[in-house]
CSV table of C-alpha atoms and ligand atoms in Angstrom, one decimal:
chain,number,residue,atom,x,y,z
A,1,MET,CA,-0.3,0.1,0.4
A,2,THR,CA,0.9,3.5,-0.9
A,3,ILE,CA,1.1,6.8,1.4
A,4,ALA,CA,-1.7,7.9,-1.1
A,5,GLU,CA,-3.7,4.8,-0.9
A,6,LEU,CA,-3.8,5.0,3.3
A,7,LYS,CA,-5.0,8.8,2.5
A,8,GLN,CA,-7.5,7.8,0.6
A,9,GLN,CA,-8.7,4.9,3.1
A,10,ILE,CA,-8.3,7.3,6.4
A,11,LYS,CA,-10.9,9.8,4.2
A,12,LEU,CA,-13.5,7.5,3.2
A,13,LEU,CA,-13.3,6.5,7.1
A,14,LYS,CA,-13.7,10.4,8.1
A,15,THR,CA,-16.8,10.4,5.5
A,16,GLN,CA,-18.1,7.3,6.6
A,17,LEU,CA,-17.6,8.5,10.3
A,18,ALA,CA,-19.2,11.6,10.0
A,19,SER,CA,-22.8,10.2,8.4
A,20,GLU,CA,-22.9,8.3,11.8
A,21,THR,CA,-25.7,9.1,13.4
A,22,ILE,CA,-25.9,7.6,16.6
A,23,SER,CA,-23.0,7.7,18.8
A,24,SER,CA,-23.4,4.0,20.9
A,25,GLY,CA,-21.2,1.4,19.7
A,26,LEU,CA,-19.4,4.1,17.9
A,27,ARG,CA,-15.9,3.7,20.1
A,28,SER,CA,-15.9,-0.3,19.7
A,29,LYS,CA,-16.8,0.4,15.8
A,30,TYR,CA,-13.8,2.6,15.4
A,31,LEU,CA,-11.5,2.2,18.1
A,32,GLY,CA,-12.3,-1.2,19.4
A,33,LYS,CA,-9.8,-4.3,19.4
A,34,LYS,CA,-11.7,-5.1,15.8
A,35,GLY,CA,-12.5,-2.0,15.1
A,36,HIS,CA,-11.5,0.1,11.3
A,37,PHE,CA,-8.1,1.9,13.5
A,38,ASN,CA,-6.6,-1.5,13.9
A,39,GLN,CA,-7.6,-3.3,10.5
A,40,ILE,CA,-6.2,0.0,9.0
A,41,ALA,CA,-3.1,0.4,11.2
A,42,GLN,CA,-2.1,-3.5,10.2
A,43,VAL,CA,-1.0,-2.4,6.5
A,44,LEU,CA,2.1,-0.5,8.2
A,45,THR,CA,3.7,-3.5,7.3
A,46,GLN,CA,3.0,-3.6,3.7
A,47,ILE,CA,4.1,0.2,3.1
A,48,ASP,CA,7.7,0.9,1.8
A,49,PRO,CA,10.0,1.6,4.6
A,50,THR,CA,10.8,4.8,3.5
A,51,GLU,CA,7.5,6.3,4.1
A,52,ARG,CA,6.2,4.3,7.0
A,53,LYS,CA,7.5,6.5,9.8
A,54,GLN,CA,5.1,9.6,7.5
A,55,ALA,CA,2.6,6.8,7.9
A,56,GLY,CA,2.8,6.3,11.2
A,57,ILE,CA,2.3,10.2,11.9
A,58,LEU,CA,-0.7,9.8,9.3
A,59,LEU,CA,-2.0,7.1,11.4
A,60,ASN,CA,-1.5,8.7,15.1
A,61,GLN,CA,-3.3,11.5,13.5
A,62,PHE,CA,-5.9,9.7,12.5
A,63,LYS,CA,-6.8,7.7,15.7
A,64,THR,CA,-6.5,11.2,17.9
A,65,PHE,CA,-9.6,12.4,15.4
A,66,LEU,CA,-11.0,10.0,16.4
A,67,GLU,CA,-11.0,9.6,19.9
A,68,ASN,CA,-11.6,13.5,19.7
A,69,HIS,CA,-14.5,13.0,17.5
A,70,ILE,CA,-16.1,9.8,19.6
A,71,ALA,CA,-15.6,12.0,22.2
A,72,ASN,CA,-17.7,14.9,22.1
A,73,GLN,CA,-20.1,12.4,20.1
A,74,GLU,CA,-20.5,10.6,23.8
A,75,THR,CA,-21.0,13.7,25.8
A,76,SER,CA,-23.6,15.6,22.9
A,77,GLN,CA,-25.5,12.6,22.6
A,78,PRO,CA,-26.1,10.7,25.6
A,79,GLU,CA,-27.0,7.2,25.9
A,80,ALA,CA,-30.4,7.7,26.8
A,81,ALA,CA,-30.9,9.7,24.1
A,82,ASP,CA,-29.1,7.7,21.3
A,83,TRP,CA,-31.4,8.0,18.4
A,84,ILE,CA,-35.2,9.1,18.2
A,85,ASP,CA,-37.1,7.8,15.2
A,86,LEU,CA,-39.8,11.1,14.9
A,87,THR,CA,-42.3,8.3,12.8
A,88,ALA,CA,-42.2,5.1,15.5
A,89,PRO,CA,-45.4,4.7,17.4
A,90,GLY,CA,-45.7,5.7,21.0
A,91,ILE,CA,-44.6,3.9,23.8
A,92,LYS,CA,-48.9,3.0,25.8
A,93,PRO,CA,-47.8,4.4,29.3
A,94,HIS,CA,-49.2,1.7,31.8
A,95,VAL,CA,-52.0,3.6,32.7
A,96,GLY,CA,-54.3,2.2,35.8
A,97,HIS,CA,-58.3,2.6,35.8
A,98,LEU,CA,-60.9,2.4,38.7
A,99,HIS,CA,-61.6,-0.5,40.7
A,100,PRO,CA,-64.4,-2.2,39.3
A,101,ILE,CA,-66.8,-1.9,42.2
A,102,SER,CA,-65.7,2.0,42.0
A,103,GLN,CA,-67.2,2.1,38.6
A,104,ALA,CA,-70.3,0.0,39.2
A,105,MET,CA,-71.2,2.8,41.7
A,106,ASP,CA,-70.4,5.6,39.6
A,107,GLU,CA,-72.6,3.9,37.4
A,108,ILE,CA,-75.0,3.5,40.0
A,109,THR,CA,-75.3,6.8,41.1
A,110,ARG,CA,-75.5,8.4,37.3
A,111,ILE,CA,-79.1,6.0,37.3
A,112,PHE,CA,-80.7,7.1,40.5
A,113,GLU,CA,-79.4,10.6,40.0
A,114,ARG,CA,-81.0,10.8,36.5
A,115,ILE,CA,-84.7,10.5,38.4
A,116,GLY,CA,-83.8,13.3,40.6
A,117,PHE,CA,-82.3,11.0,44.0
A,118,THR,CA,-79.4,12.7,46.1
A,119,ARG,CA,-76.2,10.8,46.4
A,120,VAL,CA,-75.3,11.0,50.5
A,121,ARG,CA,-72.2,9.5,52.1
A,122,TYR,CA,-72.7,8.6,56.4
A,123,PRO,CA,-70.2,7.4,58.4
A,124,GLU,CA,-69.2,3.9,58.2
A,125,VAL,CA,-68.5,3.8,62.1
A,126,ASP,CA,-72.0,4.7,63.7
A,127,TRP,CA,-74.2,4.5,66.8
A,128,ASP,CA,-76.2,1.4,67.6
A,129,TRP,CA,-78.7,3.8,67.5
A,130,TYR,CA,-78.7,5.0,63.6
A,131,VAL,CA,-77.8,1.0,63.0
A,132,PHE,CA,-80.4,-0.6,65.0
A,133,GLU,CA,-82.8,1.4,67.4
A,134,SER,CA,-83.6,4.0,65.3
A,135,LEU,CA,-84.7,1.2,62.6
A,136,ASN,CA,-86.8,-0.3,64.9
A,137,MET,CA,-84.6,-2.9,66.7
A,138,PRO,CA,-84.9,-2.2,70.2
A,139,LYS,CA,-81.7,-3.0,72.7
A,140,ASN,CA,-81.6,-6.9,72.7
A,141,HIS,CA,-83.7,-7.3,70.0
A,142,PRO,CA,-83.2,-10.7,68.1
A,143,ALA,CA,-83.2,-9.1,65.1
A,144,ARG,CA,-80.6,-8.0,65.5
A,145,ASP,CA,-78.4,-11.2,65.4
A,146,GLU,CA,-78.7,-11.7,61.6
A,147,TRP,CA,-76.3,-8.4,61.4
A,148,GLU,CA,-73.2,-10.3,62.7
A,149,THR,CA,-71.9,-6.8,64.1
A,150,PHE,CA,-68.4,-6.4,64.8
A,151,PHE,CA,-68.4,-3.7,67.7
A,152,ILE,CA,-66.0,-0.6,68.6
A,153,ASP,CA,-64.1,-1.0,71.9
A,154,ALA,CA,-65.6,2.5,72.4
A,155,PRO,CA,-66.9,4.6,75.4
A,156,GLU,CA,-71.1,3.9,75.0
A,157,ASP,CA,-72.9,7.1,73.9
A,158,GLN,CA,-76.0,8.1,77.1
A,159,GLU,CA,-78.3,8.3,74.1
A,160,LYS,CA,-76.7,6.2,70.8
A,161,GLY,CA,-75.3,3.6,72.4
A,162,LYS,CA,-72.1,1.3,71.5
A,163,MET,CA,-70.4,1.9,68.5
A,164,VAL,CA,-70.4,-0.2,65.3
A,165,LEU,CA,-68.5,-1.0,62.0
A,166,THR,CA,-72.4,0.0,59.7
A,167,THR,CA,-73.9,-3.9,58.7
A,168,HIS,CA,-75.8,-2.1,56.1
A,169,THR,CA,-76.6,1.7,54.6
A,170,SER,CA,-79.6,1.9,56.1
A,171,ASN,CA,-78.0,3.7,59.0
A,172,GLY,CA,-78.6,6.6,56.4
A,173,GLN,CA,-82.3,6.2,56.7
A,174,VAL,CA,-82.6,8.3,59.9
A,175,ARG,CA,-79.4,10.7,59.2
A,176,GLU,CA,-81.0,11.4,55.6
A,177,MET,CA,-84.3,13.0,58.0
A,178,GLU,CA,-82.5,14.9,60.1
A,179,ARG,CA,-80.1,16.1,57.5
A,180,LEU,CA,-83.0,17.7,56.0
A,181,ASP,CA,-84.7,18.7,59.0
A,182,SER,CA,-87.2,15.8,58.8
A,183,GLN,CA,-88.7,18.2,55.8
A,184,PRO,CA,-89.7,15.5,53.3
A,185,PRO,CA,-89.4,14.9,50.2
A,186,ILE,CA,-86.3,12.8,50.5
A,187,ARG,CA,-84.7,11.0,47.4
A,188,MET,CA,-81.5,9.6,48.9
A,189,ILE,CA,-78.9,7.4,47.4
A,190,ASN,CA,-76.6,6.4,49.9
A,191,ILE,CA,-73.6,4.1,48.8
A,192,ALA,CA,-70.9,3.0,51.4
A,193,ARG,CA,-68.8,0.4,52.8
A,194,CYS,CA,-70.6,-2.0,55.1
A,195,TYR,CA,-69.0,-5.1,57.6
A,196,ARG,CA,-70.4,-8.1,58.8
A,197,ARG,CA,-68.8,-11.3,60.3
A,198,GLN,CA,-69.0,-13.5,57.1
A,199,GLN,CA,-66.9,-14.6,54.6
A,200,ASP,CA,-67.6,-17.4,51.6
A,201,ALA,CA,-68.0,-17.3,48.5
A,202,THR,CA,-70.6,-14.9,47.9
A,203,HIS,CA,-70.4,-13.0,51.4
A,204,THR,CA,-66.9,-11.0,52.4
A,205,GLN,CA,-66.5,-9.1,55.9
A,206,MET,CA,-66.7,-5.6,54.2
A,207,PHE,CA,-68.6,-4.9,51.1
A,208,HIS,CA,-71.0,-2.2,49.4
A,209,GLN,CA,-74.4,-1.4,49.6
A,210,PHE,CA,-76.5,1.4,48.1
A,211,GLU,CA,-79.6,2.2,49.8
A,212,GLY,CA,-82.5,4.0,48.4
A,213,LEU,CA,-85.0,6.4,50.6
A,214,VAL,CA,-87.9,8.1,49.3
A,215,ILE,CA,-90.6,10.1,51.6
A,216,ASP,CA,-93.3,11.8,50.6
A,217,LYS,CA,-97.2,12.6,50.4
A,218,GLY,CA,-98.7,9.4,49.1
A,219,ILE,CA,-95.7,7.3,48.2
A,220,SER,CA,-97.1,3.5,47.4
A,221,LEU,CA,-95.7,0.3,46.9
A,222,GLN,CA,-96.1,1.0,43.1
A,223,HIS,CA,-93.3,3.5,43.4
A,224,LEU,CA,-91.4,1.2,44.7
A,225,LYS,CA,-92.2,-1.1,42.1
A,226,GLY,CA,-91.4,0.8,38.9
A,227,THR,CA,-88.2,2.5,40.4
A,228,LEU,CA,-86.8,-1.2,40.9
A,229,ASP,CA,-88.1,-2.1,36.9
A,230,TYR,CA,-86.7,1.6,36.0
A,231,PHE,CA,-82.7,0.4,37.8
A,232,ALA,CA,-83.4,-3.1,36.2
A,233,GLN,CA,-83.4,-1.7,32.8
A,234,GLU,CA,-80.5,1.0,33.0
A,235,PHE,CA,-78.1,-1.0,35.1
A,236,TYR,CA,-79.0,-4.7,33.1
A,237,GLY,CA,-80.4,-3.8,30.0
A,238,PRO,CA,-83.2,-3.6,28.1
A,239,GLY,CA,-86.1,-6.5,28.6
A,240,THR,CA,-84.9,-7.1,32.7
A,241,LYS,CA,-87.7,-7.1,35.0
A,242,SER,CA,-88.0,-7.2,38.4
A,243,ARG,CA,-89.6,-9.3,41.1
A,244,ILE,CA,-90.6,-9.1,44.4
A,245,ARG,CA,-91.2,-11.7,47.2
A,246,PRO,CA,-92.7,-11.2,51.1
A,247,PHE,CA,-90.3,-11.2,53.7
A,248,HIS,CA,-89.4,-9.5,56.9
A,249,PHE,CA,-87.3,-6.3,57.4
A,250,GLN,CA,-88.3,-4.8,61.6
A,251,PHE,CA,-87.7,-1.4,59.3
A,252,THR,CA,-89.9,-2.1,56.9
A,253,GLU,CA,-93.7,-2.7,56.4
A,254,PRO,CA,-94.6,-4.4,54.3
A,255,SER,CA,-90.8,-6.0,53.7
A,256,LEU,CA,-89.6,-7.7,50.0
A,257,GLU,CA,-86.8,-9.6,48.5
A,258,VAL,CA,-86.3,-8.0,45.4
A,259,ASP,CA,-85.0,-10.4,42.0
A,260,PHE,CA,-84.0,-9.8,39.0
A,261,SER,CA,-84.4,-11.6,36.3
A,262,CYS,CA,-81.9,-13.7,35.0
A,263,HIS,CA,-79.9,-12.2,31.1
A,264,ILE,CA,-79.2,-15.8,30.6
A,265,CYS,CA,-82.0,-18.0,30.5
A,266,GLY,CA,-84.6,-14.4,30.4
A,267,GLY,CA,-86.1,-15.1,33.9
A,268,THR,CA,-87.8,-18.5,32.6
A,269,GLY,CA,-84.9,-20.6,34.2
A,270,GLN,CA,-84.1,-23.0,31.3
A,271,VAL,CA,-81.9,-22.6,28.5
A,272,VAL,CA,-82.3,-24.5,25.7
A,273,THR,CA,-79.4,-26.4,24.4
A,274,GLU,CA,-77.7,-27.0,21.0
A,275,ASP,CA,-79.7,-30.4,20.1
A,276,GLY,CA,-82.8,-28.6,21.3
A,277,THR,CA,-83.4,-30.2,24.3
A,278,LYS,CA,-84.4,-27.7,27.9
A,279,GLN,CA,-81.8,-27.8,30.7
A,280,LYS,CA,-82.0,-26.1,34.0
A,281,CYS,CA,-80.4,-22.3,33.5
A,282,LYS,CA,-76.9,-23.1,35.5
A,283,PHE,CA,-75.9,-19.4,36.2
A,284,CYS,CA,-79.6,-18.3,37.9
A,285,LYS,CA,-81.2,-22.3,38.7
A,286,SER,CA,-84.3,-20.5,38.8
A,287,GLY,CA,-84.7,-17.4,36.7
A,288,TRP,CA,-84.0,-15.1,39.0
A,289,HIS,CA,-81.4,-13.5,41.1
A,290,GLU,CA,-81.9,-12.4,44.8
A,291,VAL,CA,-79.8,-8.8,45.2
A,292,GLY,CA,-81.3,-7.9,48.1
A,293,GLY,CA,-84.2,-5.9,50.5
A,294,ALA,CA,-86.6,-3.6,49.9
A,295,GLY,CA,-90.3,-2.4,51.8
A,296,MET,CA,-92.6,0.7,53.0
A,297,VAL,CA,-90.8,2.8,55.6
A,298,HIS,CA,-92.1,1.3,58.7
A,299,PRO,CA,-93.9,3.7,61.2
A,300,ASN,CA,-91.6,4.2,63.9
A,301,VAL,CA,-88.5,4.2,62.1
A,302,LEU,CA,-90.4,8.0,60.2
A,303,LYS,CA,-91.4,9.1,63.9
A,304,ALA,CA,-87.6,8.2,65.2
A,305,GLY,CA,-86.5,10.4,62.0
A,306,GLY,CA,-89.5,13.6,63.3
A,307,ILE,CA,-91.9,12.7,60.3
A,308,ASP,CA,-95.1,12.1,60.8
A,309,PRO,CA,-96.5,8.9,59.3
A,310,GLU,CA,-99.9,10.1,59.0
A,311,LYS,CA,-98.7,12.7,56.4
A,312,TYR,CA,-95.4,11.1,55.0
A,313,THR,CA,-95.1,7.4,53.3
A,314,GLY,CA,-91.6,6.4,52.2
A,315,PHE,CA,-90.4,3.0,50.3
A,316,ALA,CA,-87.0,2.1,50.8
A,317,PHE,CA,-84.1,-0.7,49.7
A,318,GLY,CA,-80.5,-1.9,50.1
A,319,TRP,CA,-78.8,-3.8,48.4
A,320,GLY,CA,-75.0,-5.6,47.9
A,321,VAL,CA,-72.9,-3.7,44.8
A,322,GLU,CA,-70.9,-6.6,44.6
A,323,ARG,CA,-73.9,-8.8,44.2
A,324,THR,CA,-75.5,-6.6,41.8
A,325,TYR,CA,-72.4,-6.1,39.9
A,326,THR,CA,-71.7,-9.6,39.4
A,327,LEU,CA,-74.8,-10.3,38.4
A,328,LYS,CA,-73.8,-8.5,35.2
A,329,GLU,CA,-74.0,-10.3,32.0
A,330,GLY,CA,-70.6,-11.5,31.0
A,331,MET,CA,-69.6,-11.0,34.7
A,332,ASN,CA,-68.8,-14.9,35.8
A,333,ILE,CA,-68.3,-14.1,39.0
A,334,ASP,CA,-68.3,-17.1,40.9
A,335,ASP,CA,-66.7,-16.2,44.2
A,336,ILE,CA,-67.1,-12.0,45.2
A,337,ARG,CA,-63.8,-12.5,47.3
A,338,LEU,CA,-61.7,-12.4,43.9
A,339,ILE,CA,-63.0,-8.4,43.6
A,340,TYR,CA,-60.8,-8.2,47.2
A,341,SER,CA,-58.0,-10.4,46.2
A,342,GLY,CA,-55.7,-7.2,44.9
A,343,ASP,CA,-54.9,-9.7,41.8
A,344,LEU,CA,-54.1,-8.0,38.7
A,345,ARG,CA,-54.7,-10.5,36.4
A,346,PHE,CA,-58.5,-10.1,37.9
A,347,LEU,CA,-58.6,-6.3,38.1
A,348,GLU,CA,-57.0,-5.8,35.2
A,349,GLN,CA,-60.1,-7.5,33.2
A,350,PHE,CA,-62.5,-4.7,33.4
B,401,FA5,C1,-79.9,-5.4,54.9
B,401,FA5,O1,-78.7,-5.1,55.0
B,401,FA5,C2,-81.5,-4.3,54.6
B,401,FA5,N1,-80.5,-3.5,55.6
B,401,FA5,C3,-81.4,-4.3,53.3
B,401,FA5,C4,-82.7,-3.7,53.2
B,401,FA5,C5,-82.6,-1.4,52.8
B,401,FA5,C6,-83.9,-3.4,53.5
B,401,FA5,C7,-83.8,-1.2,52.9
B,401,FA5,C8,-85.5,-3.0,53.1
B,401,FA5,C9,-85.4,-1.9,53.0
B,401,FA5,P1,-79.8,-7.9,53.9
B,401,FA5,O2,-79.1,-8.1,55.2
B,401,FA5,O3,-80.4,-8.9,53.0
B,401,FA5,O4,-80.3,-6.8,53.8
B,401,FA5,O5,-78.3,-7.4,53.0
B,401,FA5,C10,-79.1,-7.0,51.5
B,401,FA5,C11,-77.8,-7.0,50.5
B,401,FA5,O6,-76.4,-6.9,51.4
B,401,FA5,C12,-77.9,-8.8,50.1
B,401,FA5,O7,-78.8,-9.3,49.8
B,401,FA5,C13,-76.5,-8.8,49.8
B,401,FA5,O8,-76.7,-8.9,48.3
B,401,FA5,C14,-75.2,-7.8,50.6
B,401,FA5,N2,-75.1,-8.3,51.3
B,401,FA5,C15,-75.4,-8.9,52.8
B,401,FA5,N3,-74.1,-9.2,53.3
B,401,FA5,C16,-72.9,-9.5,52.8
B,401,FA5,C17,-71.4,-9.8,52.9
B,401,FA5,N4,-71.2,-10.4,53.6
B,401,FA5,N5,-71.1,-9.7,51.3
B,401,FA5,C18,-71.2,-9.0,50.1
B,401,FA5,N6,-72.6,-8.8,50.9
B,401,FA5,C19,-73.3,-9.4,51.3
């Protein structure tokens, strides 16, 4: 090789280097063991001995040039900002979403707000008076046993009794009457956490209920049934029906249990299989799903809230949010404890 050829090669490498757009890897590519510089330096032995000194000087100058150029590139383009392809699709940031039960509570709130209900919240640690006694469950009444209550180890209030973790959102009934100075009309939707000593596939120790309360002149069972049908259609979709069955609660008279028709079998309790035979619907077994209780507000409850039962009547209902939500079409949640398992594989599906 001649000095002229060496100069030509150095020139080519400089042009190539100038067109490199990323700094990462430049050092090993040009100055590494098998890099361009070492490869070109190997030709030194092939150069005529009379020109070797000059070739050595040229190579040294080229090496210094490479060192400086690459060092400059590395400082002006830190690794992280190596190279940006402005046309590449962006990296989708990992965004979370509301917990499915929060989504359900928002939806329930919107459904009732559309027909004039006001969303309220009352304490989830409350006095015995609001949770039991004002709801027509005097001290030592056996009906209290159904509520498997957590009691708080705190001093008792002389009038309002012990403190408990609210077992149901019905504690909001007399509180709402008090908030409105016992002046109907009342249209409340109270959604809150509740606690009971229960734990199995359909019960959790902490769960949510939503409580409706309507009090005005002339309120009847028909208003309640109309509200149930409205909710059924809005929450579960057109065609869903509601059904009421006689029950007993101390704070309503008459008392009812509320069912909604099953979306799988349309309330018939039977599904037609592919071969045309009829089978019992496995989802509901009877055509209906029970969601919770309801009834006409007991006169004693109205009195506890300072409202004259001779002038006013009202209805109330209280259902589990988890229960109501898991009955939605396509949910397929057979164990409500999953909802609070914190398992992202479960939660990310909603
Ligand atoms: C009550 O709690 C009444 N306060 C409802 C009511 C309100 C009746 C107003 C009349 C007027 P019950 O104990 O049945 O009723 O509970 C209502 C619903 O809450 C149940 O059907 C269920 O959906 C839900 N629920 C009750 N306990 C649990 C639990 N441990 N885990 C999950 N959901 C529960």
